[in-house]
Structures are given as C-alpha cells and as structure tokens.
CSV table of C-alpha atoms and ligand atoms in Angstrom, one decimal:
chain,number,residue,atom,x,y,z
A,1,ALA,CA,8.1,19.4,-4.4
A,2,PRO,CA,4.2,19.5,-5.0
A,3,ASP,CA,2.6,23.0,-5.0
A,4,LYS,CA,0.2,22.1,-2.3
A,5,PRO,CA,0.7,20.5,1.2
A,6,VAL,CA,0.6,16.7,1.3
A,7,LEU,CA,-1.2,14.9,4.1
A,8,LEU,CA,0.3,11.6,5.4
A,9,THR,CA,-1.7,9.2,7.5
A,10,GLY,CA,0.1,6.5,9.4
A,11,ALA,CA,3.1,8.9,9.9
A,12,SER,CA,4.2,7.0,13.0
A,13,GLY,CA,4.4,3.6,11.2
A,14,ASN,CA,7.5,2.2,9.7
A,15,LEU,CA,6.6,3.3,6.1
A,16,GLY,CA,5.2,6.6,7.3
A,17,ARG,CA,8.3,7.5,9.1
A,18,MET,CA,10.5,6.7,6.3
A,19,LEU,CA,8.2,8.7,3.9
A,20,ALA,CA,8.2,11.6,6.3
A,21,ARG,CA,12.0,11.7,6.5
A,22,GLU,CA,12.5,11.3,2.7
A,23,LEU,CA,9.9,13.6,1.5
A,24,GLY,CA,10.6,16.1,4.2
A,25,ALA,CA,14.2,16.2,3.1
A,26,GLN,CA,13.1,16.9,-0.5
A,27,GLY,CA,11.3,20.1,0.8
A,28,TRP,CA,7.7,18.7,0.8
A,29,VAL,CA,5.3,20.6,3.1
A,30,LEU,CA,3.9,17.7,5.1
A,31,ARG,CA,1.1,17.4,7.5
A,32,LEU,CA,1.4,14.2,9.5
A,33,THR,CA,-1.2,12.4,11.4
A,34,ASP,CA,-1.3,8.9,13.4
A,35,ILE,CA,-3.1,7.4,16.4
A,36,ALA,CA,0.4,7.0,18.0
A,37,LEU,CA,2.8,10.0,18.7
A,38,PHE,CA,5.4,10.7,15.9
A,39,PRO,CA,8.5,9.3,17.4
A,40,ASP,CA,11.2,11.2,15.2
A,41,PRO,CA,12.2,14.9,15.0
A,42,LEU,CA,9.7,16.6,12.8
A,43,PRO,CA,10.9,17.3,9.3
A,44,PRO,CA,11.4,21.0,8.5
A,45,GLY,CA,7.9,22.6,7.8
A,46,ALA,CA,6.0,19.5,9.0
A,47,VAL,CA,3.1,19.6,11.5
A,48,PHE,CA,1.9,16.5,13.4
A,49,VAL,CA,-1.6,15.9,14.6
A,50,GLN,CA,-2.4,12.9,16.8
A,51,SER,CA,-5.8,11.4,15.8
A,52,ASP,CA,-7.9,8.4,15.1
A,53,LEU,CA,-8.7,7.6,11.3
A,54,ASP,CA,-12.2,6.8,12.7
A,55,ASP,CA,-12.7,10.7,13.5
A,56,GLY,CA,-13.9,11.9,10.2
A,57,LEU,CA,-14.1,15.5,11.3
A,58,ALA,CA,-10.4,15.6,12.4
A,59,LEU,CA,-9.4,14.1,9.0
A,60,VAL,CA,-11.4,16.8,7.1
A,61,ARG,CA,-9.7,19.5,9.0
A,62,GLN,CA,-6.2,18.1,8.5
A,63,ALA,CA,-7.0,17.9,4.7
A,64,GLU,CA,-7.9,21.5,4.2
A,65,GLY,CA,-5.9,22.8,1.4
A,66,VAL,CA,-3.9,19.7,0.6
A,67,GLY,CA,-3.5,18.4,-2.9
A,68,THR,CA,-2.8,14.8,-2.1
A,69,ILE,CA,-3.4,12.5,0.8
A,70,LEU,CA,-0.8,9.6,1.3
A,71,HIS,CA,-2.9,7.0,3.1
A,72,PHE,CA,-0.5,4.9,4.9
A,73,GLY,CA,-2.6,4.7,8.2
A,74,GLY,CA,-4.7,1.9,9.6
A,75,VAL,CA,-4.2,-1.9,10.8
A,76,SER,CA,-1.3,-3.3,8.6
A,77,VAL,CA,-1.3,-7.0,9.6
A,78,GLU,CA,-4.0,-9.6,10.0
A,79,ARG,CA,-6.4,-9.0,12.8
A,80,PRO,CA,-9.9,-9.8,14.0
A,81,PHE,CA,-12.6,-8.3,11.8
A,82,GLU,CA,-13.8,-6.0,14.7
A,83,GLU,CA,-10.3,-4.5,14.9
A,84,VAL,CA,-9.9,-3.8,11.2
A,85,LEU,CA,-13.3,-2.3,10.8
A,86,GLY,CA,-12.8,1.1,12.5
A,87,PRO,CA,-9.3,2.2,11.1
A,88,ASN,CA,-9.5,0.4,7.6
A,89,LEU,CA,-13.1,0.5,6.6
A,90,ARG,CA,-14.6,3.7,8.2
A,91,GLY,CA,-11.3,5.4,8.2
A,92,LEU,CA,-10.8,4.8,4.5
A,93,TYR,CA,-14.3,6.3,4.0
A,94,HIS,CA,-13.2,9.5,5.9
A,95,VAL,CA,-10.0,9.7,3.9
A,96,TYR,CA,-12.1,9.5,0.6
A,97,GLU,CA,-14.7,12.1,1.9
A,98,ALA,CA,-11.9,14.5,2.8
A,99,ALA,CA,-10.1,14.0,-0.8
A,100,ARG,CA,-13.5,14.6,-2.3
A,101,ARG,CA,-14.1,18.0,-0.4
A,102,GLU,CA,-10.5,19.1,-1.4
A,103,ALA,CA,-10.4,17.7,-4.9
A,104,ALA,CA,-7.3,16.0,-3.6
A,105,ARG,CA,-5.5,12.8,-5.0
A,106,VAL,CA,-5.4,9.6,-2.9
A,107,VAL,CA,-2.2,7.4,-2.8
A,108,PHE,CA,-3.4,4.4,-0.9
A,109,ALA,CA,-1.1,1.9,0.7
A,110,SER,CA,-2.9,-1.2,-0.5
A,111,SER,CA,-1.2,-4.6,0.0
A,112,ASN,CA,-0.4,-7.8,-1.8
A,113,HIS,CA,-2.8,-9.4,0.6
A,114,SER,CA,-5.8,-8.2,-1.3
A,115,ILE,CA,-4.8,-10.8,-3.8
A,116,GLY,CA,-2.9,-13.2,-1.5
A,117,PHE,CA,-4.7,-16.4,-2.4
A,118,HIS,CA,-3.6,-16.4,-6.1
A,119,GLU,CA,-1.0,-19.2,-6.4
A,120,ARG,CA,2.5,-18.3,-7.0
A,121,PRO,CA,3.5,-18.7,-10.7
A,122,GLN,CA,5.8,-21.6,-11.2
A,123,GLY,CA,8.5,-22.0,-13.8
A,124,ASN,CA,7.3,-20.1,-16.9
A,125,GLN,CA,3.7,-19.6,-15.9
A,126,PRO,CA,2.6,-16.1,-16.6
A,127,LYS,CA,2.9,-13.4,-13.9
A,128,LEU,CA,-0.3,-12.0,-12.3
A,129,ASP,CA,-1.6,-8.8,-13.9
A,130,ALA,CA,-3.0,-5.9,-11.8
A,131,ASP,CA,-6.4,-6.3,-13.4
A,132,CYS,CA,-6.7,-9.8,-11.7
A,133,HIS,CA,-9.5,-10.7,-9.3
A,134,PHE,CA,-9.3,-9.8,-5.7
A,135,ARG,CA,-8.4,-12.9,-3.6
A,136,PRO,CA,-7.9,-11.5,-0.2
A,137,ASP,CA,-6.2,-13.8,2.4
A,138,GLY,CA,-7.9,-12.4,5.5
A,139,TYR,CA,-9.8,-9.5,7.0
A,140,TYR,CA,-6.8,-7.3,6.6
A,141,GLY,CA,-6.5,-8.2,2.8
A,142,LEU,CA,-10.3,-7.8,2.4
A,143,SER,CA,-10.1,-4.3,3.8
A,144,LYS,CA,-7.3,-3.4,1.2
A,145,ALA,CA,-9.6,-4.8,-1.5
A,146,TYR,CA,-12.4,-2.6,-0.2
A,147,GLY,CA,-10.0,0.4,-0.2
A,148,GLU,CA,-9.0,-0.3,-3.8
A,149,LEU,CA,-12.8,-0.4,-4.7
A,150,MET,CA,-13.5,2.8,-2.8
A,151,GLY,CA,-10.9,4.4,-5.0
A,152,ARG,CA,-12.7,3.0,-8.1
A,153,LEU,CA,-16.0,4.3,-6.9
A,154,TYR,CA,-14.7,7.9,-6.1
A,155,TRP,CA,-13.1,8.2,-9.5
A,156,ASP,CA,-16.0,7.0,-11.4
A,157,LYS,CA,-18.5,9.1,-9.5
A,158,HIS,CA,-16.7,12.1,-8.2
A,159,GLY,CA,-13.3,12.2,-10.2
A,160,VAL,CA,-11.2,11.7,-7.2
A,161,GLU,CA,-7.8,10.5,-8.6
A,162,ASN,CA,-6.3,7.7,-6.8
A,163,VAL,CA,-3.1,5.3,-7.1
A,164,ASN,CA,-3.4,2.2,-5.2
A,165,LEU,CA,0.0,0.5,-4.4
A,166,ARG,CA,-0.3,-3.3,-3.9
A,167,ILE,CA,2.9,-3.3,-1.7
A,168,GLY,CA,4.7,-6.5,-1.3
A,169,SER,CA,7.2,-6.8,1.5
A,170,CYS,CA,8.6,-3.4,2.2
A,171,PHE,CA,11.4,-3.7,4.8
A,172,PRO,CA,15.0,-2.5,5.0
A,173,LYS,CA,16.1,-5.9,3.7
A,174,PRO,CA,14.5,-9.1,2.1
A,175,LEU,CA,13.8,-11.5,5.0
A,176,ASP,CA,12.8,-14.8,3.4
A,177,ASN,CA,12.7,-16.5,0.1
A,178,ARG,CA,9.2,-15.2,-0.7
A,179,ALA,CA,10.7,-11.7,-0.5
A,180,LEU,CA,12.8,-12.4,-3.4
A,181,SER,CA,9.5,-12.1,-5.3
A,182,THR,CA,7.7,-9.4,-3.0
A,183,TRP,CA,10.5,-7.2,-1.6
A,184,LEU,CA,10.0,-3.4,-2.2
A,185,SER,CA,13.1,-1.4,-1.0
A,186,TYR,CA,12.6,1.8,1.0
A,187,ALA,CA,14.2,3.9,-1.7
A,188,ASP,CA,12.0,2.5,-4.5
A,189,LEU,CA,8.8,3.1,-2.4
A,190,ALA,CA,9.8,6.7,-1.7
A,191,ARG,CA,10.4,7.3,-5.4
A,192,LEU,CA,7.1,5.5,-6.2
A,193,VAL,CA,5.2,7.7,-3.8
A,194,ALA,CA,6.8,10.9,-5.2
A,195,ARG,CA,5.7,9.9,-8.8
A,196,CYS,CA,2.2,9.1,-7.7
A,197,THR,CA,1.9,12.6,-6.1
A,198,LEU,CA,3.7,14.6,-9.0
A,199,ALA,CA,2.3,12.8,-12.0
A,200,GLU,CA,0.0,15.0,-14.2
A,201,ARG,CA,-2.9,12.7,-14.3
A,202,VAL,CA,-3.5,9.2,-12.8
A,203,GLY,CA,-7.2,8.5,-12.9
A,204,HIS,CA,-7.8,5.3,-11.0
A,205,ALA,CA,-4.6,3.4,-11.1
A,206,VAL,CA,-3.1,0.2,-9.6
A,207,ILE,CA,0.5,-0.6,-9.3
A,208,TRP,CA,2.5,-3.5,-8.0
A,209,GLY,CA,4.8,-2.4,-5.1
A,210,CYS,CA,8.0,-4.5,-5.5
A,211,SER,CA,11.5,-3.8,-6.6
A,212,ARG,CA,13.2,-5.0,-9.7
A,213,ASN,CA,13.0,-8.6,-8.7
A,214,PRO,CA,13.4,-11.3,-11.5
A,215,GLN,CA,11.5,-13.8,-9.4
A,216,SER,CA,8.5,-11.4,-8.9
A,217,PHE,CA,4.9,-12.9,-9.2
A,218,TRP,CA,3.6,-9.7,-10.8
A,219,GLY,CA,3.1,-8.4,-14.2
A,220,HIS,CA,1.3,-5.7,-16.1
A,221,ASP,CA,0.1,-2.5,-14.1
A,222,HIS,CA,-0.4,1.2,-14.5
A,223,ARG,CA,3.2,2.3,-13.8
A,224,ASP,CA,3.7,3.9,-17.3
A,225,ARG,CA,1.0,6.4,-16.3
A,226,ILE,CA,3.3,8.0,-13.5
A,227,GLY,CA,6.7,7.2,-14.9
A,228,TRP,CA,8.1,4.9,-12.3
A,229,GLN,CA,10.4,2.0,-12.5
A,230,PRO,CA,12.0,0.3,-9.6
A,231,GLU,CA,15.9,0.5,-9.3
A,232,ASP,CA,16.7,-1.9,-6.5
A,233,THR,CA,16.7,-5.7,-6.5
A,234,ALA,CA,16.2,-8.6,-4.0
A,235,GLU,CA,18.6,-10.6,-5.8
A,236,ASP,CA,21.6,-8.8,-3.9
A,237,CYS,CA,20.4,-10.8,-0.9
A,238,ARG,CA,19.6,-14.1,-2.5
A,239,ALA,CA,22.3,-16.2,-0.8
A,240,ALA,CA,21.2,-15.0,2.7
A,241,VAL,CA,17.5,-15.7,2.2
A,242,GLU,CA,16.8,-18.4,-0.4
A,243,GLY,CA,16.8,-21.2,2.0
A,244,ILE,CA,14.2,-19.5,4.4
A,245,ARG,CA,10.9,-21.3,3.5
A,246,ALA,CA,7.9,-22.2,5.5
A,247,ASP,CA,4.7,-24.6,5.6
A,248,PRO,CA,3.2,-25.9,2.2
A,249,VAL,CA,0.2,-23.3,2.3
A,250,THR,CA,2.4,-20.5,2.9
A,251,GLU,CA,4.8,-21.5,0.1
A,252,ARG,CA,1.8,-22.1,-2.5
A,253,TYR,CA,0.1,-18.7,-2.2
A,254,GLN,CA,1.4,-15.1,-3.1
A,255,GLY,CA,0.2,-14.0,0.4
A,256,GLY,CA,2.6,-16.3,2.3
A,257,GLY,CA,2.1,-16.5,5.9
A,258,PHE,CA,-1.1,-14.6,6.0
A,259,THR,CA,-2.8,-17.3,3.9
A,260,ALA,CA,-1.9,-20.0,6.4
A,261,MET,CA,-3.2,-18.2,9.4
A,262,GLU,CA,-6.5,-19.9,10.8
A,263,TYR,CA,-6.4,-22.0,7.4
A,264,SER,CA,-9.0,-24.7,7.9
A,265,ARG,CA,-9.7,-26.0,4.4
A,266,ALA,CA,-9.3,-29.8,4.1
A,267,THR,CA,-7.6,-29.6,0.6
B,1,15L,C1,1.6,-6.6,4.5
B,1,15L,O1,0.7,-6.0,4.0
B,1,15L,C2,2.2,-6.2,5.9
B,1,15L,O2,1.8,-4.8,6.2
B,1,15L,C3,3.6,-6.4,6.1
B,1,15L,O3,3.9,-6.3,7.5
B,1,15L,C4,4.1,-7.7,5.6
B,1,15L,O4,3.6,-8.8,6.1
B,1,15L,C5,3.7,-7.7,3.9
B,1,15L,O5,2.3,-7.4,3.8
B,1,15L,C6,4.1,-8.9,3.3
B,1,15L,O6,3.3,-9.6,2.6
B,1,15L,O7,5.3,-9.3,3.3
C-alpha cells in the first residue's frame, strides 16, 4: 500500500465503488468523496465526505496529507455544455490546485472520447498512438482533453505528476462489437490504478485503458513507465457480442455512439 493516504473522487460511481472495494481490501488508506452518498459499506480505514467538485475549499481540505488523488469524479457521459462545465472543468482545476498544494500525484480518469473522432483502424492499418491529436466527440470528450492538458500544464509549470488514463469501456463484461476493441476489465483497471499510484516516477503520462484485446484501436503509450500490462481479454466474449453493431457513424469512429449524438455533418 502507498505510504500516504489516497483521495478518490467519484467514489460513488461504478468505477469509484469498484476501486474503493479493491484498493481498500489491499489495505490502502482511502479518503472517499462524491456528490452522491457512498452506497456500500465503507472499506476498513476509509472515510467518506459528501461534496461537490465545484467546491474548491472542500477538496483542498480532503486532500490534506494525501500522496495521490485518483480523480474519477465528474460527468461521465455526453451532456449539455453547461452541465459539464462545473464538475469537469472547474472541478478539474480544483483537483489540480489541491494536488499542487500537497505535491500529490493525480491519476485522471480520462476517456477515449477525448480522441473519439479518430476513425477505427481497418485491416492492417496502424493503431493509434497516445501522442495523437485530440479529436473530442462531444462536450464530455472535450472536457477530458482539457483535463489531460491541465495535467500537461501542471507538470510543466509546477512538477505535479499525473497519469491520464484514456479509458475505453470499463464494464463487468464487453457489451457490443466495439467493446471487443475498447473493453477494460475491472481487474485490469484496479491493477492499472495501483501501478499509477505506486510507480516511482511518472512525469506526465498518457495510457490507453483497455484490456489485452487483439482488436484494440490503440498502440504505443507510457505504460512501460509504470510497469503495467493488461491480463484480461474481450475475446473471451466474442461469440456473444460480435454481431452487436450500430449505425454507420457509430461504427466508423473510435468513440462509437457518442460520435453519432447530434451528428449533423452532411458527409
Ligand atoms: C465513457 O467515457 C463513459 O464514461 C462510459 O459510460 C462508456 O460510454 C465509455 O466511455 C465507452 O466509450 O464505452
């Protein structure tokens, strides 16, 4: 376990709950926060504080003495700009200001939707490397690109270390054909977050969050810096999901259904 407490935002969300359970079971000292009440029994040694990411003072207080902030809070799907603004842009700023005060590391739950308008590689076309251009597929994806750039800024200017996880589809099981590329198992995410926290030095890193999927869209990233390799694979579920496809826009781009929302381009 890390030598200092770890703050987990978004603790009451699907990924937050899973991380609280897994890391708590490994003896981590966790501070949990979310705008919604924590629905599970608290892991041993954990405390929960209900608060809004838009409340910078609350966040600074919760971050006192922590070594890492696991930032999994905020809006997690496409929403109107005004709804994304408070939690994902202002909230992100508060997380980074708290990290700067504490000289803490940030592990940011970014998303494939920050690059969602890259086309899916076909046949033997090259996979997409993590140093590609941002191509957000909505206001949500745009907020994740902003979050990654915030990490870039705070590393360059203040030496705040951060790892940005471009998470694909992190659910208990792959749900459609796209997930044969994008699925990240809960166990692989838990191990990834542990490595991000425990690694000696990370600088500003970007890592694709998907399991060992041969159909993955994604190539090179900074995983060697933290010593992580995924162990699970979506292939185990191929028969059940390979026939589940959607409209042509969804199928063309990496971001899937998020790219097709409100899509009004002629060609
Ligand atoms: C995300 O960023 C969402 O949080 C999640 O609900 C999924 O939609 C996922 O991306 C995905 O692309 O499958």
